XYZ file of C-alpha atoms in Angstrom:
375
model
C -5.480 -1.690 -30.521
C -7.264 -4.427 -28.639
C -7.083 -4.177 -24.903
C -7.040 -6.701 -22.127
C -9.280 -5.576 -19.288
C -8.811 -6.884 -15.777
C -11.473 -6.028 -13.213
C -9.852 -5.322 -9.868
C -12.186 -5.625 -6.902
C -11.717 -3.136 -4.128
C -11.031 -4.377 -0.577
C -13.906 -6.133 1.112
C -14.321 -9.007 3.500
C -12.994 -12.252 2.099
C -14.315 -14.352 4.933
C -15.579 -17.561 3.291
C -18.993 -16.847 4.813
C -19.227 -13.737 2.647
C -19.401 -15.809 -0.530
C -23.021 -16.418 0.433
C -25.622 -13.759 1.008
C -24.894 -11.749 4.140
C -27.237 -10.806 6.978
C -28.833 -8.075 4.891
C -29.543 -10.488 2.075
C -27.159 -8.768 -0.345
C -24.539 -10.411 -2.497
C -21.178 -9.289 -1.118
C -19.436 -10.023 -4.406
C -21.694 -7.582 -6.243
C -21.469 -4.999 -3.483
C -17.722 -4.617 -4.004
C -16.903 -1.746 -6.390
C -14.307 -2.409 -9.087
C -11.418 -0.510 -10.591
C -10.328 -1.597 -14.035
C -6.705 -2.173 -14.908
C -6.823 -1.721 -18.678
C -3.582 -2.111 -20.597
C -2.857 -2.562 -24.295
C -2.870 -6.265 -25.148
C 0.690 -7.472 -25.511
C 2.108 -4.042 -24.807
C 5.808 -4.055 -24.066
C 7.376 -2.267 -21.154
C 6.912 1.470 -21.172
C 9.342 3.330 -23.413
C 9.498 5.894 -20.643
C 11.018 4.127 -17.622
C 9.347 4.954 -14.359
C 12.678 6.346 -13.123
C 12.899 8.819 -16.012
C 12.911 12.369 -14.556
C 10.844 13.495 -17.563
C 8.180 10.867 -16.896
C 4.695 12.425 -17.019
C 2.609 11.111 -14.181
C -1.108 10.371 -14.413
C -3.544 13.241 -13.932
C -4.664 11.711 -10.635
C -1.284 12.305 -9.004
C -1.040 14.796 -6.201
C 0.799 17.763 -7.617
C -0.717 17.596 -11.110
C -4.099 18.783 -9.816
C -2.986 21.513 -7.426
C -5.167 24.542 -7.291
C -4.225 28.042 -6.218
C -3.283 28.221 -2.551
C -3.957 31.949 -2.263
C -7.114 31.485 -0.222
C -6.206 28.174 1.392
C -6.724 27.905 5.165
C -3.928 27.496 7.667
C -3.731 25.071 10.538
C -0.952 25.750 12.963
C 2.313 25.433 11.048
C 0.622 23.958 7.979
C -1.051 25.494 4.943
C -3.868 23.294 3.657
C -3.779 22.874 -0.113
C -6.683 20.609 -0.966
C -8.528 17.402 -0.197
C -6.901 14.313 -1.690
C -9.650 11.861 -0.862
C -12.383 10.967 1.565
C -14.098 7.915 2.987
C -16.903 7.183 5.428
C -15.000 8.200 8.563
C -11.861 9.910 7.258
C -10.464 12.273 4.682
C -6.948 13.040 3.535
C -5.680 16.587 3.065
C -2.609 17.775 1.216
C -0.817 20.375 3.332
C 2.501 22.210 3.352
C 4.684 22.731 6.406
C 5.373 26.461 6.317
C 8.869 26.363 7.829
C 10.340 23.599 5.661
C 7.969 23.918 2.655
C 7.573 20.149 2.930
C 4.379 18.635 1.527
C 2.565 16.273 3.881
C -0.576 14.198 3.736
C -2.868 14.660 6.734
C -5.318 11.843 7.369
C -8.235 13.157 9.412
C -10.277 10.508 11.231
C -13.567 11.296 12.932
C -13.408 9.275 16.163
C -17.074 9.844 16.925
C -18.010 7.688 13.930
C -15.913 4.713 15.048
C -17.055 1.913 17.332
C -14.703 0.297 19.850
C -13.209 -2.227 17.376
C -12.705 0.612 14.895
C -10.862 2.692 17.473
C -8.658 -0.253 18.412
C -7.845 -0.774 14.736
C -6.957 2.910 14.349
C -4.645 2.985 17.348
C -3.005 -0.261 16.201
C -2.337 1.353 12.817
C -0.703 4.294 14.592
C 1.377 1.984 16.784
C 2.566 0.054 13.735
C 3.529 3.178 11.790
C 5.374 4.654 14.773
C 7.386 1.426 14.957
C 8.570 1.631 11.345
C 11.304 3.766 9.812
C 12.373 2.668 6.333
C 13.081 4.685 3.158
C 10.449 2.691 1.244
C 7.650 2.998 3.796
C 5.435 6.077 4.112
C 6.602 7.769 7.289
C 4.307 8.925 10.061
C 5.586 12.337 11.136
C 3.031 13.350 13.710
C -0.095 12.236 15.517
C -2.421 14.907 16.879
C -5.547 13.986 18.802
C -8.418 16.270 19.691
C -11.735 15.538 21.351
C -13.342 14.524 18.064
C -10.555 13.828 15.568
C -7.237 12.076 15.152
C -4.831 13.660 12.655
C -2.078 11.549 11.134
C 0.558 13.762 9.516
C 2.389 11.572 7.024
C 4.953 11.662 4.267
C 3.448 12.696 0.936
C 4.232 10.559 -2.139
C 3.773 13.076 -4.932
C 3.802 10.725 -7.915
C 0.704 8.806 -6.891
C -0.211 5.123 -6.967
C 1.643 2.374 -8.764
C -1.828 1.240 -9.878
C -2.362 4.478 -11.802
C 1.044 4.171 -13.459
C 0.218 0.675 -14.686
C -3.167 1.817 -15.967
C -1.544 4.646 -17.929
C 1.669 3.024 -19.137
C 1.233 -0.724 -19.007
C 3.728 -3.253 -17.782
C 7.332 -2.469 -16.910
C 10.434 -3.933 -18.429
C 11.961 -6.473 -16.083
C 14.985 -4.325 -15.302
C 12.711 -1.460 -14.225
C 10.366 -3.779 -12.333
C 13.365 -5.266 -10.528
C 14.382 -1.883 -9.110
C 10.896 -1.264 -7.757
C 10.400 -4.789 -6.507
C 13.710 -4.768 -4.617
C 12.510 -1.686 -2.747
C 9.174 -3.314 -1.907
C 10.844 -6.520 -0.702
C 13.339 -4.572 1.403
C 10.544 -2.617 3.094
C 8.404 -5.689 3.702
C 11.303 -7.738 5.071
C 11.942 -4.869 7.475
C 8.290 -4.987 8.578
C 8.516 -8.718 9.185
C 11.726 -8.247 11.172
C 9.629 -6.029 13.473
C 6.985 -8.793 13.668
C 4.547 -6.715 11.627
C 2.457 -8.146 8.804
C 0.846 -5.739 6.318
C -2.057 -7.894 5.036
C -3.196 -5.466 2.336
C -0.369 -5.289 -0.175
C -1.623 -4.236 -3.602
C -0.761 -1.820 -6.396
C -3.067 0.840 -4.915
C -1.101 0.808 -1.646
C 2.280 1.201 -3.324
C 3.100 4.855 -3.919
C 5.807 6.709 -5.826
C 7.716 9.668 -4.426
C 9.397 12.489 -6.352
C 12.378 10.243 -7.129
C 10.051 7.464 -8.337
C 11.036 5.320 -5.375
C 8.447 2.956 -3.930
C 6.618 3.651 -0.680
C 4.439 1.073 1.056
C 1.344 2.801 2.436
C -1.909 2.090 4.278
C -1.249 -0.034 7.344
C -4.924 -0.119 8.288
C -5.034 -3.931 8.161
C -1.561 -4.483 9.596
C -0.965 -6.327 12.836
C 1.731 -7.728 15.056
C 2.344 -11.462 14.893
C 4.456 -14.103 16.598
C 4.778 -15.862 19.950
C 3.105 -18.960 18.577
C -0.207 -17.190 17.986
C -2.157 -17.455 14.752
C -4.057 -14.601 13.125
C -7.664 -15.214 12.142
C -8.867 -11.997 10.499
C -9.640 -12.453 6.835
C -8.973 -9.064 5.276
C -7.341 -7.452 2.306
C -8.048 -7.125 -1.399
C -9.332 -10.388 -2.962
C -7.172 -10.413 -6.141
C -4.058 -10.256 -3.927
C -5.291 -12.590 -1.169
C -3.599 -15.904 -0.382
C -5.504 -19.201 -0.800
C -5.623 -19.895 2.936
C -7.577 -16.665 3.454
C -10.249 -17.811 1.015
C -10.350 -21.133 2.878
C -10.905 -19.447 6.232
C -7.756 -20.891 7.781
C -5.738 -19.266 10.536
C -2.290 -18.069 9.518
C 0.978 -16.839 11.008
C 1.292 -13.654 8.942
C 4.344 -13.316 6.679
C 3.193 -16.046 4.304
C 0.116 -14.073 3.222
C 2.303 -11.049 2.449
C 4.632 -13.231 0.357
C 1.702 -14.421 -1.761
C 0.629 -10.802 -2.302
C 4.200 -9.991 -3.335
C 3.946 -12.652 -6.014
C 0.781 -11.031 -7.353
C 2.492 -7.625 -7.321
C 5.549 -8.876 -9.224
C 3.300 -10.525 -11.806
C 1.383 -7.255 -12.173
C 4.582 -5.226 -12.581
C 5.974 -7.378 -15.386
C 2.704 -8.216 -17.160
C 0.409 -5.247 -16.559
C -2.383 -7.592 -15.465
C -3.386 -9.790 -12.537
C -2.542 -13.508 -12.330
C -6.005 -14.268 -10.950
C -9.016 -12.290 -12.157
C -12.713 -12.985 -12.385
C -16.075 -11.265 -12.705
C -17.123 -12.097 -9.156
C -15.631 -13.210 -5.870
C -16.809 -16.808 -6.180
C -15.017 -17.353 -9.498
C -11.946 -15.538 -8.198
C -11.843 -17.842 -5.180
C -11.943 -20.915 -7.422
C -9.091 -19.616 -9.577
C -6.911 -18.745 -6.593
C -7.496 -22.140 -4.976
C -6.436 -23.853 -8.210
C -3.285 -21.750 -8.236
C -3.016 -21.786 -12.023
C -2.053 -18.639 -13.891
C -0.865 -17.761 -17.379
C 2.872 -17.189 -17.747
C 3.459 -14.503 -20.410
C 5.741 -15.711 -23.200
C 8.068 -12.727 -22.799
C 8.979 -13.412 -19.156
C 12.510 -14.591 -18.519
C 13.004 -17.988 -16.933
C 14.510 -16.373 -13.837
C 11.448 -14.170 -13.321
C 9.105 -17.118 -13.836
C 11.008 -19.168 -11.267
C 10.779 -16.373 -8.705
C 7.017 -16.139 -9.211
C 6.733 -19.868 -8.580
C 8.489 -19.433 -5.227
C 5.854 -16.970 -4.035
C 2.610 -18.094 -5.703
C 2.637 -21.465 -3.956
C -0.672 -22.874 -2.715
C 0.837 -24.340 0.446
C 1.858 -21.488 2.791
C 4.537 -23.686 4.367
C 6.275 -24.041 1.005
C 6.413 -20.359 0.132
C 9.847 -18.816 0.272
C 10.769 -16.470 3.093
C 11.645 -12.884 2.272
C 15.261 -13.536 3.215
C 15.359 -16.291 0.588
C 13.651 -14.059 -1.976
C 16.291 -11.388 -1.345
C 18.961 -13.878 -2.413
C 17.103 -15.001 -5.539
C 19.020 -14.766 -8.811
C 16.463 -12.550 -10.571
C 16.424 -10.086 -7.664
C 20.131 -9.361 -7.996
C 20.689 -9.302 -11.760
C 22.588 -6.089 -12.430
C 23.203 -5.692 -8.691
C 25.959 -8.274 -8.287
C 27.999 -5.758 -6.303
C 24.939 -4.633 -4.329
C 23.078 -7.800 -3.303
C 19.844 -7.140 -1.471
C 20.342 -7.326 2.285
C 18.086 -6.665 5.303
C 17.757 -2.974 6.049
C 19.642 -1.617 9.057
C 18.159 1.452 10.716
C 20.440 4.460 11.277
C 21.061 5.398 14.889
C 19.749 8.936 14.528
C 16.043 9.601 14.110
C 15.412 11.551 10.922
C 11.724 10.727 10.748
C 10.287 13.927 12.168
C 11.275 16.981 10.077
C 7.865 18.571 10.607
C 7.068 17.323 14.103
C 4.523 19.250 16.142
C 3.693 17.896 19.558
C 1.918 19.094 22.658
C 5.133 18.861 24.643
C 7.000 21.161 22.220
C 4.435 23.960 22.253
C 3.128 26.232 25.003
C -0.242 24.976 26.225
C -2.114 28.030 24.950
C -0.552 27.717 21.494
C -1.366 24.015 21.338
C -5.008 24.628 22.292
C -5.224 27.321 19.608
C -3.803 24.847 17.100
C -6.464 22.333 18.097
C -9.212 24.897 17.510
C -7.772 25.646 14.062
C -7.671 21.959 13.223
C -11.291 21.455 14.263
C -12.365 24.522 12.251
C -10.638 23.588 9.014
C -11.389 19.862 9.031
């Protein structure tokens, strides 16, 4: 069967200046690695809904590649299972809390490799995550800081990335996409109600838990907005970036997330990206034109919702509150219309909390030594 291949560029600077050669004389568009979203051409929604308990997840998901934990090291109250991933200054470990048997993801950041702006960005990410408590946002359970490292103990989404699901199973049927998209919109509206903008929404940063519910992850580019101030950092993943970012314009915040939501919805229901190109320059031109192919199988209601989000003028994009009330969003949920999330009074976010204040000083120092040894 013929396949339609969409090249997805990984996050890189989308500052308009980067379309030209940078200070090192390299082409930034070629320097960006790509991940390919390859789906069968014209493939219908998966015959195995993503909510099916018998759904077989991709081999890259967390629990599918577990190795024996017989000889795994321990760190305090956690048993380390394996390394999930690594970057230049950080790595992510899968660990299990020994008392609750709860799986967690521990992001280990080497502070000594970060400059002052990098440290500020890290602590802003922590501040943002500590502010948020929503069932469709990856929860930050614990922050542990040592002389060299910062450890972020977070909720573990065992079913992996939405991106990997789309690669393996193609587009979703609209009724299945609606369930997932409602969860994403609810979580993002909650962020905006806290004056937080994500700025890096994409299929790779949307995870699935054991119940196949969505979890927004990776708040590394997030920031607080409001009080009449404009943001001026041009960041995120180019295929999901709003036109004003490519133009180098300042922005308030929520409007760039709404554009990314439009790209995500299109990807859910089509299995491809609305704007794709071989390099960043061509991608920029396509985004600034704002023209995309509408698949013949999309319902009119879904098409109309896309048009409310993929609007070139940021002032004309719908707010998340308006999107919540859209007809397509609530088909099949007439008795459960989407409403802004209200936080419970009790704090259930910390089932595996370990903090310096809750441990004797000697025990905490021993824990720190174990952390440094194993990471």
